[in-house]
Coordinates of C-alpha atoms in Angstrom, one line a residue:
Chain A
M1 CA 6.8 44.8 3.8
N2 CA 5.5 47.5 1.5
I3 CA 2.2 47.0 -0.5
K4 CA 1.3 48.1 -3.9
L5 CA -1.9 47.9 -5.7
E6 CA -1.8 48.4 -9.5
N7 CA -5.0 48.9 -11.4
V8 CA -6.9 46.4 -8.9
L9 CA -10.5 45.9 -9.6
P10 CA -12.4 43.1 -7.9
H11 CA -14.7 41.3 -10.3
P12 CA -17.9 41.9 -8.1
L13 CA -17.1 45.5 -8.3
A14 CA -16.4 45.8 -12.1
S15 CA -19.8 46.9 -12.9
M16 CA -20.0 49.8 -10.4
S17 CA -18.8 53.4 -11.2
H18 CA -16.0 54.4 -9.0
S19 CA -14.9 58.0 -8.2
A20 CA -11.6 59.5 -9.4
T21 CA -10.2 59.2 -5.9
S22 CA -11.1 55.5 -5.5
I23 CA -8.5 52.9 -4.8
W24 CA -10.0 50.6 -7.5
N25 CA -8.2 50.6 -11.0
A26 CA -5.7 53.0 -9.6
R27 CA -2.1 52.8 -8.3
I28 CA -1.8 52.8 -4.6
E29 CA 1.3 52.3 -2.3
L30 CA 1.2 51.4 1.4
F31 CA 4.4 51.5 3.3
Q32 CA 5.3 49.5 6.3
G33 CA 4.8 51.4 9.5
Q34 CA 1.9 53.6 8.1
K35 CA -1.4 53.8 9.8
V36 CA -4.0 53.7 6.9
I37 CA -7.8 54.1 7.2
A38 CA -10.2 53.1 4.4
D39 CA -13.6 54.2 4.8
A40 CA -16.7 53.8 2.6
Y41 CA -20.3 53.2 2.6
S42 CA -21.3 49.5 2.8
G43 CA -20.8 47.5 -0.5
K44 CA -17.9 49.6 -1.6
G45 CA -15.5 46.7 -1.2
K46 CA -13.9 47.3 2.2
S47 CA -14.0 43.5 3.2
T48 CA -13.1 42.6 -0.4
L49 CA -9.8 44.8 -0.1
I50 CA -8.9 43.1 3.0
A51 CA -9.7 39.5 1.7
L52 CA -7.6 40.1 -1.3
L53 CA -4.6 41.5 0.7
F54 CA -4.9 38.5 2.9
G55 CA -5.0 35.9 0.0
V56 CA -8.4 34.8 0.8
R57 CA -9.8 35.9 -2.8
S58 CA -8.2 36.2 -6.2
D59 CA -11.2 37.1 -8.2
Y60 CA -9.8 40.6 -9.3
D61 CA -8.0 42.2 -12.2
G62 CA -4.7 44.1 -11.7
T63 CA -1.9 43.1 -9.5
V64 CA -1.2 43.4 -5.9
Y65 CA 2.5 43.6 -4.7
F66 CA 4.1 42.6 -1.5
D67 CA 7.6 44.0 -1.6
G68 CA 7.5 43.8 -5.4
N69 CA 6.3 40.3 -5.5
A70 CA 2.9 39.7 -7.2
I71 CA 0.8 38.1 -4.6
S72 CA -1.0 36.0 -7.3
T73 CA 2.1 34.0 -7.7
F74 CA 2.3 32.9 -3.9
S75 CA 1.7 29.3 -3.1
M76 CA -0.5 28.1 -0.2
N77 CA 2.7 27.6 1.8
D78 CA 3.9 31.1 1.1
W79 CA 0.4 32.4 2.4
S80 CA 0.7 30.2 5.5
E81 CA 4.1 31.6 6.2
L82 CA 3.0 35.3 5.6
R83 CA -0.1 34.8 7.9
R84 CA 2.2 33.3 10.5
N85 CA 4.9 36.1 10.6
K86 CA 4.0 39.1 8.3
I87 CA 0.3 39.8 8.1
S88 CA -2.4 39.5 10.6
A89 CA -6.1 40.3 10.4
V90 CA -9.5 40.8 12.2
F91 CA -12.2 39.9 9.9
Q92 CA -15.6 41.5 9.9
D93 CA -17.1 38.1 10.7
L94 CA -14.3 37.6 13.3
Q95 CA -13.8 33.9 12.5
L96 CA -13.3 32.7 16.1
F97 CA -14.1 29.1 17.2
P98 CA -17.4 29.5 19.1
N99 CA -17.0 26.0 20.8
L100 CA -13.6 26.8 22.1
S101 CA -13.0 29.0 25.3
V102 CA -11.3 32.6 25.0
K103 CA -8.2 30.9 26.1
D104 CA -8.1 28.2 23.7
N105 CA -8.9 30.5 20.9
L106 CA -5.8 32.4 21.8
L107 CA -3.8 29.3 22.7
L108 CA -4.5 27.8 19.0
K109 CA -3.2 31.1 17.4
N110 CA -0.4 31.7 19.8
Q111 CA 1.2 28.1 19.5
L112 CA 2.1 28.7 15.9
T113 CA 4.8 31.3 16.8
N114 CA 4.7 31.2 20.6
S115 CA 4.9 35.0 20.7
Y116 CA 3.4 35.2 24.2
S117 CA 3.1 33.2 27.4
E118 CA -0.3 32.3 28.7
K119 CA 0.1 34.9 31.4
E120 CA 0.9 37.6 28.9
M121 CA -2.1 36.6 26.8
A122 CA -4.3 36.6 30.0
Q123 CA -3.1 40.1 30.8
L124 CA -4.0 41.3 27.2
I125 CA -7.5 39.9 27.7
E126 CA -7.8 41.7 31.0
R127 CA -6.7 44.9 29.4
V128 CA -9.5 44.7 27.0
G129 CA -12.0 44.1 30.0
L130 CA -12.7 40.4 29.6
K131 CA -10.7 38.9 32.6
D132 CA -13.7 37.1 33.7
K133 CA -14.4 35.5 30.3
W134 CA -11.1 33.7 29.9
E135 CA -12.5 30.3 30.3
Q136 CA -15.9 31.0 28.7
K137 CA -16.8 29.8 25.2
C138 CA -16.4 32.5 22.6
G139 CA -20.0 31.3 21.3
N140 CA -21.5 32.6 24.6
L141 CA -20.0 36.1 24.3
S142 CA -21.6 39.3 23.0
M143 CA -20.4 40.4 19.6
G144 CA -18.6 43.4 21.2
Q145 CA -16.8 40.9 23.5
Q146 CA -16.0 38.6 20.4
Q147 CA -14.6 41.5 18.6
R148 CA -12.2 42.3 21.5
V149 CA -11.1 38.6 21.6
A150 CA -10.5 38.7 17.8
V151 CA -8.4 41.9 18.1
V152 CA -6.3 40.4 20.9
R153 CA -5.9 37.0 18.7
S154 CA -4.7 39.1 15.8
L155 CA -1.8 40.5 17.9
L156 CA -0.4 37.2 19.0
Q157 CA 2.3 36.9 16.2
P158 CA 4.9 39.0 14.5
F159 CA 3.5 41.2 11.8
D160 CA 4.4 43.8 9.3
W161 CA 0.8 44.7 8.4
L162 CA -2.3 44.5 10.6
F163 CA -5.6 44.4 8.5
L164 CA -8.7 45.3 10.5
D165 CA -12.1 45.0 8.9
E166 CA -14.6 47.1 10.9
P167 CA -13.3 45.7 14.1
F168 CA -14.9 48.0 16.7
S169 CA -18.3 48.1 15.0
H170 CA -20.0 46.7 18.1
L171 CA -17.8 48.5 20.6
D172 CA -18.7 51.5 22.7
K173 CA -16.3 54.5 22.7
V174 CA -14.4 53.4 25.9
N175 CA -13.7 49.9 24.6
T176 CA -12.9 51.1 21.1
D177 CA -10.2 53.4 22.5
I178 CA -8.7 50.7 24.6
C179 CA -8.6 48.4 21.7
L180 CA -7.3 51.0 19.4
E181 CA -4.5 52.0 21.7
L182 CA -3.5 48.4 22.2
V183 CA -3.4 47.8 18.4
L184 CA -1.2 51.0 17.9
E185 CA 1.0 50.0 20.7
K186 CA 1.7 46.5 19.3
A187 CA 2.0 48.1 15.7
E188 CA 4.6 50.5 17.2
I189 CA 6.6 47.6 18.7
N190 CA 6.5 45.7 15.5
N191 CA 7.2 48.8 13.5
S192 CA 4.1 47.4 11.4
G193 CA 1.5 49.1 9.2
V194 CA -2.1 49.1 10.3
L195 CA -4.9 49.2 7.5
L196 CA -8.4 49.8 9.2
T197 CA -11.7 49.9 7.4
T198 CA -14.7 51.7 8.9
L199 CA -18.0 53.0 7.8
G200 CA -16.9 56.8 8.2
E201 CA -15.6 57.0 11.6
D202 CA -12.0 58.2 11.9
Y203 CA -11.7 57.6 15.7
S204 CA -10.3 61.2 16.2
M205 CA -6.7 60.3 15.5
K206 CA -4.2 61.4 12.6
W207 CA -3.9 58.7 9.9
D208 CA -0.9 58.6 7.5
Q209 CA -3.0 57.7 4.6
H210 CA -6.8 57.9 3.8
L211 CA -8.0 55.4 1.2
Y212 CA -11.3 56.1 -0.6
L213 CA -13.2 53.3 -2.0
Chain B
M1 CA -6.8 21.0 21.0
L2 CA -6.4 21.0 17.3
R3 CA -7.6 17.4 17.1
S4 CA -10.6 17.9 19.2
L5 CA -11.5 20.8 17.1
L6 CA -11.2 18.9 13.7
F7 CA -13.0 15.8 15.2
K8 CA -15.7 17.1 17.2
Y9 CA -18.4 16.7 14.6
Q10 CA -17.5 13.1 13.7
D11 CA -20.0 10.2 13.9
K12 CA -17.8 7.4 14.6
K13 CA -20.4 4.8 13.7
Q14 CA -19.6 5.2 10.1
L15 CA -15.9 4.9 10.8
Y16 CA -16.5 1.7 12.8
V17 CA -18.6 0.1 10.3
A18 CA -15.9 0.8 7.6
L19 CA -13.2 -0.6 9.8
L20 CA -15.1 -3.7 10.5
G21 CA -15.6 -4.2 6.8
G22 CA -11.9 -3.8 6.2
L23 CA -11.2 -6.1 9.2
L24 CA -13.3 -8.8 7.6
G25 CA -11.8 -8.1 4.2
I26 CA -8.4 -8.4 5.6
V27 CA -9.0 -11.6 7.5
F28 CA -10.5 -13.4 4.5
T29 CA -7.8 -12.1 2.2
L30 CA -5.0 -13.4 4.4
I31 CA -6.7 -16.8 5.0
S32 CA -7.3 -17.2 1.3
L33 CA -3.9 -16.2 0.5
H34 CA -2.3 -18.3 3.1
Y35 CA -4.1 -21.3 2.2
L36 CA -3.6 -20.8 -1.5
I37 CA 0.1 -20.9 -0.9
K38 CA -0.2 -23.8 1.3
V39 CA -2.5 -25.8 -1.0
N40 CA -0.1 -25.1 -4.1
D41 CA 2.7 -26.5 -1.9
F42 CA 0.7 -29.4 -0.7
G43 CA 2.1 -32.8 -1.8
E44 CA 5.0 -31.2 -3.5
E45 CA 7.6 -32.8 -1.3
K46 CA 11.0 -32.3 -2.9
D47 CA 10.8 -34.1 -6.2
A48 CA 13.5 -34.2 -8.7
L49 CA 11.0 -33.7 -11.5
G50 CA 9.5 -30.2 -11.6
P51 CA 5.9 -29.4 -10.8
N52 CA 3.0 -30.1 -13.3
I53 CA 5.1 -33.0 -14.9
F54 CA 3.4 -35.9 -16.4
I55 CA 4.7 -39.1 -17.7
V56 CA 2.1 -40.6 -20.2
Q57 CA 2.0 -43.7 -22.4
K58 CA -0.8 -45.0 -24.6
K59 CA -3.5 -47.1 -22.8
V60 CA -2.9 -50.8 -23.1
S61 CA -6.0 -52.6 -24.2
S62 CA -6.7 -56.2 -25.4
S63 CA -6.1 -55.1 -29.0
T64 CA -2.6 -53.6 -28.3
S65 CA -1.9 -56.7 -26.2
L66 CA -2.5 -58.7 -29.3
N67 CA -0.3 -56.4 -31.4
L68 CA -3.3 -55.1 -33.2
G69 CA -2.8 -51.5 -32.0
V70 CA 0.4 -49.3 -31.6
T71 CA 1.7 -48.2 -28.1
D72 CA 4.5 -46.1 -29.5
F73 CA 4.3 -42.4 -30.4
S74 CA 4.8 -41.2 -34.0
D75 CA 6.7 -37.9 -34.9
E76 CA 3.3 -36.5 -36.0
E77 CA 1.7 -37.3 -32.7
L78 CA 4.8 -35.6 -30.9
R79 CA 4.3 -32.6 -32.9
F80 CA 0.5 -32.4 -32.4
Y81 CA 0.9 -32.7 -28.6
K82 CA 3.6 -29.8 -28.7
E83 CA 1.0 -27.7 -30.3
Q84 CA -1.4 -27.8 -27.4
A85 CA -1.9 -24.4 -25.6
F86 CA -1.9 -25.9 -22.2
L87 CA 1.2 -27.9 -22.5
L88 CA 4.4 -26.1 -21.9
A89 CA 6.8 -28.8 -23.2
V90 CA 6.6 -32.3 -24.6
E91 CA 9.6 -34.6 -25.1
P92 CA 10.1 -38.3 -25.6
I93 CA 11.6 -40.5 -22.8
S94 CA 14.6 -42.4 -23.7
S95 CA 14.6 -46.1 -22.1
N96 CA 17.5 -48.5 -22.0
N97 CA 17.6 -51.2 -24.8
F98 CA 20.4 -53.2 -23.0
A99 CA 20.6 -55.0 -19.6
V100 CA 21.2 -52.9 -16.6
S101 CA 21.7 -54.1 -12.9
F102 CA 21.7 -52.0 -9.9
E103 CA 23.6 -52.9 -6.8
T104 CA 25.0 -51.4 -3.5
E105 CA 28.7 -51.1 -3.2
D106 CA 29.1 -49.8 0.3
P107 CA 30.6 -51.7 3.2
L108 CA 28.2 -49.9 5.6
V109 CA 25.1 -51.3 3.9
P110 CA 24.2 -54.8 3.2
Y111 CA 24.6 -56.1 -0.4
F112 CA 21.5 -55.7 -2.6
R113 CA 21.3 -56.1 -6.3
S114 CA 18.5 -55.9 -8.8
D115 CA 17.9 -55.9 -12.5
V116 CA 16.4 -52.3 -13.4
F117 CA 15.3 -50.2 -16.1
I118 CA 16.9 -46.9 -16.7
Q119 CA 15.4 -43.8 -18.6
S120 CA 16.6 -40.4 -19.4
V121 CA 14.6 -37.2 -19.9
D122 CA 15.4 -33.7 -21.1
T123 CA 17.2 -31.7 -18.4
S124 CA 14.6 -29.0 -18.5
F125 CA 12.0 -31.2 -16.8
L126 CA 14.3 -31.8 -13.8
D127 CA 14.3 -29.6 -10.7
V128 CA 18.1 -30.5 -9.8
H129 CA 21.1 -28.4 -9.9
S130 CA 22.3 -28.7 -13.5
S131 CA 25.9 -29.0 -12.4
A132 CA 25.1 -32.3 -10.6
W133 CA 23.3 -33.6 -13.5
K134 CA 25.9 -34.3 -16.1
W135 CA 28.1 -37.2 -17.1
N136 CA 30.8 -37.9 -19.4
Q137 CA 33.0 -40.8 -20.0
T138 CA 35.9 -39.4 -17.8
D139 CA 33.6 -39.0 -14.8
S140 CA 34.0 -41.5 -12.2
V141 CA 30.4 -41.5 -10.8
V142 CA 27.1 -41.6 -12.6
P143 CA 24.4 -39.2 -11.0
I144 CA 21.0 -40.9 -10.7
I145 CA 17.5 -40.0 -9.7
L146 CA 15.8 -42.9 -7.8
P147 CA 12.1 -43.7 -7.8
R148 CA 10.7 -43.0 -4.3
D149 CA 9.0 -46.5 -4.5
F150 CA 12.5 -48.1 -5.2
L151 CA 13.9 -46.6 -1.9
M152 CA 10.9 -47.9 -0.1
M153 CA 11.5 -51.3 -1.6
L154 CA 15.1 -50.9 -0.4
N155 CA 14.0 -50.0 3.1
T156 CA 11.8 -52.9 3.2
F157 CA 14.8 -55.2 2.3
M158 CA 16.9 -53.4 4.9
S159 CA 14.2 -53.7 7.6
S160 CA 13.8 -57.5 6.9
S161 CA 17.5 -57.8 7.2
G162 CA 17.4 -56.2 10.7
I163 CA 19.2 -53.0 9.5
P164 CA 17.8 -49.5 10.2
V165 CA 15.9 -48.0 7.3
V166 CA 17.5 -45.0 5.5
S167 CA 16.2 -41.5 5.0
D168 CA 16.6 -39.6 1.6
E169 CA 19.6 -37.9 2.9
I170 CA 21.4 -41.1 4.0
A171 CA 20.5 -42.9 0.8
M172 CA 22.2 -40.0 -1.1
D173 CA 25.4 -40.9 0.7
I174 CA 25.5 -44.6 0.0
K175 CA 27.7 -45.8 -2.9
F176 CA 25.9 -47.8 -5.5
K177 CA 27.0 -49.4 -8.9
L178 CA 25.4 -49.8 -12.2
T179 CA 26.3 -52.5 -14.5
L180 CA 25.5 -52.3 -18.2
S181 CA 25.8 -55.4 -20.3
N182 CA 24.8 -57.4 -23.4
E183 CA 25.7 -60.9 -24.8
R184 CA 29.1 -59.5 -25.7
G185 CA 30.3 -57.9 -22.5
S186 CA 29.5 -55.7 -19.5
A187 CA 30.9 -52.4 -17.7
N188 CA 30.5 -51.0 -14.2
F189 CA 29.9 -47.6 -13.2
P190 CA 29.9 -46.1 -9.6
A191 CA 26.6 -44.4 -9.1
K192 CA 25.3 -41.7 -6.7
I193 CA 21.8 -40.7 -5.9
I194 CA 21.2 -37.0 -6.3
G195 CA 17.3 -36.9 -6.0
F196 CA 14.1 -38.9 -5.7
T197 CA 10.9 -38.7 -7.8
N198 CA 7.3 -40.0 -7.5
E199 CA 6.6 -39.6 -11.1
V200 CA 8.7 -42.3 -12.7
S201 CA 9.1 -46.0 -11.9
S202 CA 12.5 -46.4 -13.5
I203 CA 16.0 -45.0 -12.5
L204 CA 16.7 -41.8 -14.3
V205 CA 20.2 -41.1 -15.6
P206 CA 21.7 -38.3 -17.6
Q207 CA 21.1 -38.3 -21.4
S208 CA 24.7 -38.6 -22.2
F209 CA 25.0 -41.7 -20.1
M210 CA 22.1 -43.2 -21.8
K211 CA 23.6 -42.3 -25.3
F212 CA 26.7 -43.9 -24.2
G213 CA 24.9 -47.0 -23.1
K214 CA 23.1 -47.4 -26.2
R215 CA 26.0 -46.9 -28.4
A216 CA 28.2 -49.4 -26.4
F217 CA 25.6 -52.1 -25.4
G218 CA 22.3 -51.3 -27.1
N219 CA 20.1 -53.2 -29.6
V220 CA 20.8 -51.7 -33.2
N221 CA 17.0 -52.1 -34.0
Q222 CA 15.2 -48.7 -34.5
E223 CA 14.2 -47.3 -31.2
K224 CA 10.6 -46.7 -30.4
V225 CA 9.3 -43.8 -28.2
S226 CA 6.6 -45.6 -25.8
Q227 CA 6.5 -42.7 -23.2
L228 CA 6.4 -39.0 -23.2
I229 CA 7.3 -36.6 -20.5
L230 CA 5.2 -33.5 -20.6
E231 CA 4.7 -30.1 -18.5
S232 CA 1.3 -28.5 -18.2
K233 CA 0.5 -25.0 -17.3
D234 CA -0.5 -24.1 -13.7
G235 CA -4.1 -24.8 -12.9
Q236 CA -5.1 -26.6 -16.1
F237 CA -5.4 -30.1 -15.0
G238 CA -8.9 -30.3 -16.2
L239 CA -7.8 -29.6 -19.8
V240 CA -4.9 -32.0 -19.4
E241 CA -7.1 -34.7 -18.2
S242 CA -9.8 -34.4 -20.8
F243 CA -7.0 -34.3 -23.4
F244 CA -5.5 -37.6 -22.0
K245 CA -8.9 -39.1 -22.0
S246 CA -9.7 -38.1 -25.8
H247 CA -6.2 -39.5 -27.0
H248 CA -6.2 -42.7 -25.0
L249 CA -3.2 -41.6 -22.8
E250 CA -2.7 -42.7 -19.4
A251 CA -0.5 -41.0 -16.5
K252 CA -0.3 -41.6 -12.9
N253 CA -3.9 -41.2 -11.6
A254 CA -2.9 -40.0 -8.1
H255 CA -1.0 -37.1 -9.5
L256 CA -4.0 -36.0 -11.8
I257 CA -6.6 -36.3 -8.9
A258 CA -4.3 -34.3 -6.6
G259 CA -3.7 -31.7 -9.3
K260 CA -7.5 -31.5 -10.0
L261 CA -8.3 -31.1 -6.3
K262 CA -5.7 -28.5 -6.1
S263 CA -7.0 -26.6 -9.1
M264 CA -10.5 -26.7 -7.6
I265 CA -9.4 -25.5 -4.0
S266 CA -7.3 -22.9 -5.7
I267 CA -10.2 -21.5 -7.8
L268 CA -12.3 -21.5 -4.7
L269 CA -9.6 -19.7 -2.6
S270 CA -9.0 -17.3 -5.4
T271 CA -12.7 -16.4 -5.6
I272 CA -12.8 -15.7 -1.8
L273 CA -9.4 -13.8 -2.3
V274 CA -11.2 -11.6 -5.0
V275 CA -14.3 -10.9 -3.0
S276 CA -12.2 -10.1 0.1
I277 CA -10.1 -7.6 -1.9
L278 CA -13.3 -6.0 -3.2
A279 CA -14.6 -5.8 0.4
M280 CA -11.3 -4.1 1.5
L281 CA -11.7 -1.7 -1.4
L282 CA -15.4 -1.0 -0.4
S283 CA -14.2 -0.4 3.0
C284 CA -11.5 2.0 1.9
L285 CA -14.1 3.8 -0.2
V286 CA -16.4 4.3 3.0
I287 CA -13.4 5.5 5.1
I288 CA -12.6 8.0 2.1
Q289 CA -16.2 9.2 2.1
Y290 CA -16.1 9.4 6.0
V291 CA -13.0 11.7 5.7
Q292 CA -14.9 13.8 3.1
L293 CA -17.9 14.1 5.3
L294 CA -15.9 15.0 8.3
I295 CA -13.9 17.8 6.4
S296 CA -17.1 19.2 5.1
K297 CA -18.6 19.3 8.6
T298 CA -15.5 21.0 9.9
A299 CA -15.0 23.2 6.8
Y300 CA -15.3 26.5 9.0
E301 CA -12.8 25.3 11.4
I302 CA -10.3 24.2 8.7
R303 CA -10.9 27.6 6.9
V304 CA -10.2 29.6 10.0
L305 CA -7.2 27.5 10.8
L306 CA -5.7 28.2 7.5
R307 CA -6.4 31.9 7.8
I308 CA -4.7 32.2 11.2
G309 CA -1.6 30.6 9.8
Y310 CA -1.9 26.8 9.9
T311 CA -0.7 25.1 6.8
V312 CA -2.5 22.4 4.9
R313 CA 0.1 20.0 6.0
N314 CA -0.6 20.8 9.7
I315 CA -4.3 19.9 9.2
V316 CA -3.6 16.8 7.0
R317 CA -1.1 15.6 9.6
Q318 CA -3.8 15.4 12.4
F319 CA -6.3 13.5 10.0
T320 CA -3.5 11.1 8.8
L321 CA -2.4 10.5 12.5
Y322 CA -5.9 9.9 13.6
L323 CA -6.8 7.5 10.9
S324 CA -3.6 5.8 10.9
F325 CA -4.1 4.9 14.5
F326 CA -7.5 3.2 13.5
L327 CA -6.2 1.6 10.4
G328 CA -3.3 0.3 12.3
I329 CA -5.6 -1.3 15.0
M330 CA -7.7 -2.6 12.0
C331 CA -4.7 -4.2 10.3
F332 CA -3.2 -5.6 13.6
A333 CA -6.8 -7.0 14.7
G334 CA -7.2 -8.5 11.2
F335 CA -3.7 -10.3 11.4
L336 CA -4.4 -11.5 14.9
L337 CA -7.9 -12.9 13.8
F338 CA -6.4 -14.5 10.9
Y339 CA -3.7 -16.0 13.0
I340 CA -6.3 -17.5 15.5
I341 CA -8.4 -18.8 12.7
K342 CA -5.4 -20.3 10.9
Q343 CA -4.4 -22.1 14.1
L344 CA -7.9 -23.4 14.4
L345 CA -8.1 -24.5 10.7
D346 CA -4.7 -26.2 10.9
S347 CA -5.6 -28.1 13.9
I348 CA -8.9 -29.2 12.2
I349 CA -6.8 -30.2 9.0
L350 CA -4.2 -32.0 11.1
N351 CA -6.7 -33.9 13.0
A352 CA -8.3 -35.0 9.7
G353 CA -5.0 -36.6 8.8
L354 CA -3.8 -34.1 6.3
M355 CA -0.2 -33.3 6.8
I356 CA 0.2 -29.6 5.7
D357 CA 2.8 -27.2 6.3
V358 CA 1.4 -25.1 9.4
S359 CA 4.1 -22.4 9.4
L360 CA 3.0 -18.8 8.7
S361 CA 3.4 -17.7 5.1
F362 CA 5.8 -14.5 5.2
V363 CA 3.6 -13.4 2.2
T364 CA 0.8 -12.6 4.8
I365 CA 3.1 -10.3 6.8
Y366 CA 4.1 -8.5 3.6
V367 CA 0.5 -8.3 2.5
I368 CA -0.9 -6.8 5.9
T369 CA 1.9 -4.2 5.8
F370 CA 1.1 -3.4 2.1
I371 CA -2.7 -3.1 3.0
F372 CA -1.9 -0.7 5.9
I373 CA 0.4 1.5 3.7
V374 CA -2.1 1.6 0.9
F375 CA -4.9 2.6 3.3
V376 CA -2.8 5.3 4.8
I377 CA -1.8 6.7 1.5
L378 CA -5.3 6.7 0.0
T379 CA -6.8 8.5 2.9
R380 CA -4.0 10.9 3.1
L381 CA -4.2 11.8 -0.6
N382 CA -8.0 12.2 -0.3
T383 CA -7.6 14.3 2.9
Y384 CA -5.0 16.5 1.3
R385 CA -7.2 17.1 -1.7
N386 CA -10.2 18.2 0.4
V387 CA -8.3 20.3 2.8
R388 CA -6.7 22.2 -0.1
K389 CA -10.2 23.1 -1.3
Q390 CA -10.9 25.0 2.0
F391 CA -7.8 27.2 1.4

């Protein structure tokens, strides 16, 4: 699934001035399989970009296309279908269920598509260093631990695009590398694109496209 | 897991209070509806004359007895009665002006003979199959409707003759004979009972037979109308009674009293029914409010579920199943409680000597099913609307 932004300008950013290289009010194309990084200062619209690509907000001018179809025409069922099989995300506020255990958070997501067995999910959690947290409530974990759970949850489905909104902001370098490697590995398997927003960090890797906000 | 996530913040007290209100509403709705039906059916044993029918005549006083007043109805009076809004129909009753005798003509029953009066009324007042209620000169048998008092008299005669009494059904199989006569001659007509009535005291015959009798044996003097048959609208016995009073008319008193009592009880039960329906609506509103509150408390969870790929329908289904379970229990318990109270009330009524029909009205089963469906649909629609808002 390819993504195209045509003269998109979110309403909250309309009064701000944007540089000539900014993605806002421009024509941008993102191709499936690309690794894309979007970095900018706080308040430039990184989360807004992820939110509008995920169908969470629609307060913008211009048009966003998924494979040539304007996303503003999608119904709620279309979005649910996309969120199950085509797009996945790690939100900045993570959006985990704090009263559920790590295991239940993952099971709730996985039962929609049955992409992984419980054992495989446990292995993914072990890989991000949270083996002993499997039965613990997410609300009792640190922010960094919660970020790792959210990253694993976002991988429990087939996807064409993975949107990551500052997903490693509370992680040390070692854990960031582990998570990023996992993300890229799963993206490779799915032949999917990854769009990652950061506050300037490029994680010492080569990106196919660099977006400026 | 999904259910525990969506219902973890609920305060069941509000739900229980709403369900209790709904339960009471259901119980009183079913009781009032059931007894409304039974009260309307009460006393309406199969009568050849339809319901709400009155036979009226002018009150006989000392002056009318001395020929100082008139007891027959003029055309103007008939027109005036027909204009009354609470009367559906008013027609004169035609009576014989020739001699008529009625006798058994069946080897299986003892011989019985009596001079009788016959009358005919418009067919629209009769609750009999129209094909059975017709006669022409080529027909071998005259259909008749017998006053129930007459059957009782016949049974008294049978009993004193040491013969078993006859039921309505058996009486309808006995062969009878009507003899019409005047000074110049007579004619016999086999007759068959096709129905019974409590409302008239004479034997009813088809209008065509009465016309034939008058033509062949009747008195040529101008015919007077001394009785009218009229049909009132449902539940307007009060108006009918005051009309009779103000126009010096008299009808069978028992019928009027029963009608008045039925009207009063019906009004009382209808009032209870309305209050019960209001209680159910209120309960439904509380349940709807409960769902709204629950959804607003779990707004975060619903929003996240929608973002990780759950559909609005997935979530609404959880609410619908959960609430349907409680609504099902409420309806079932309501019906059960209604049935227990009905049994109790029936035994009290029967012990008091009132012979009412104690069978369960099927309407109550339809109503409880309807109530359940309406509750489920309303809560589902409300849930759907509120969950969509979280998308």
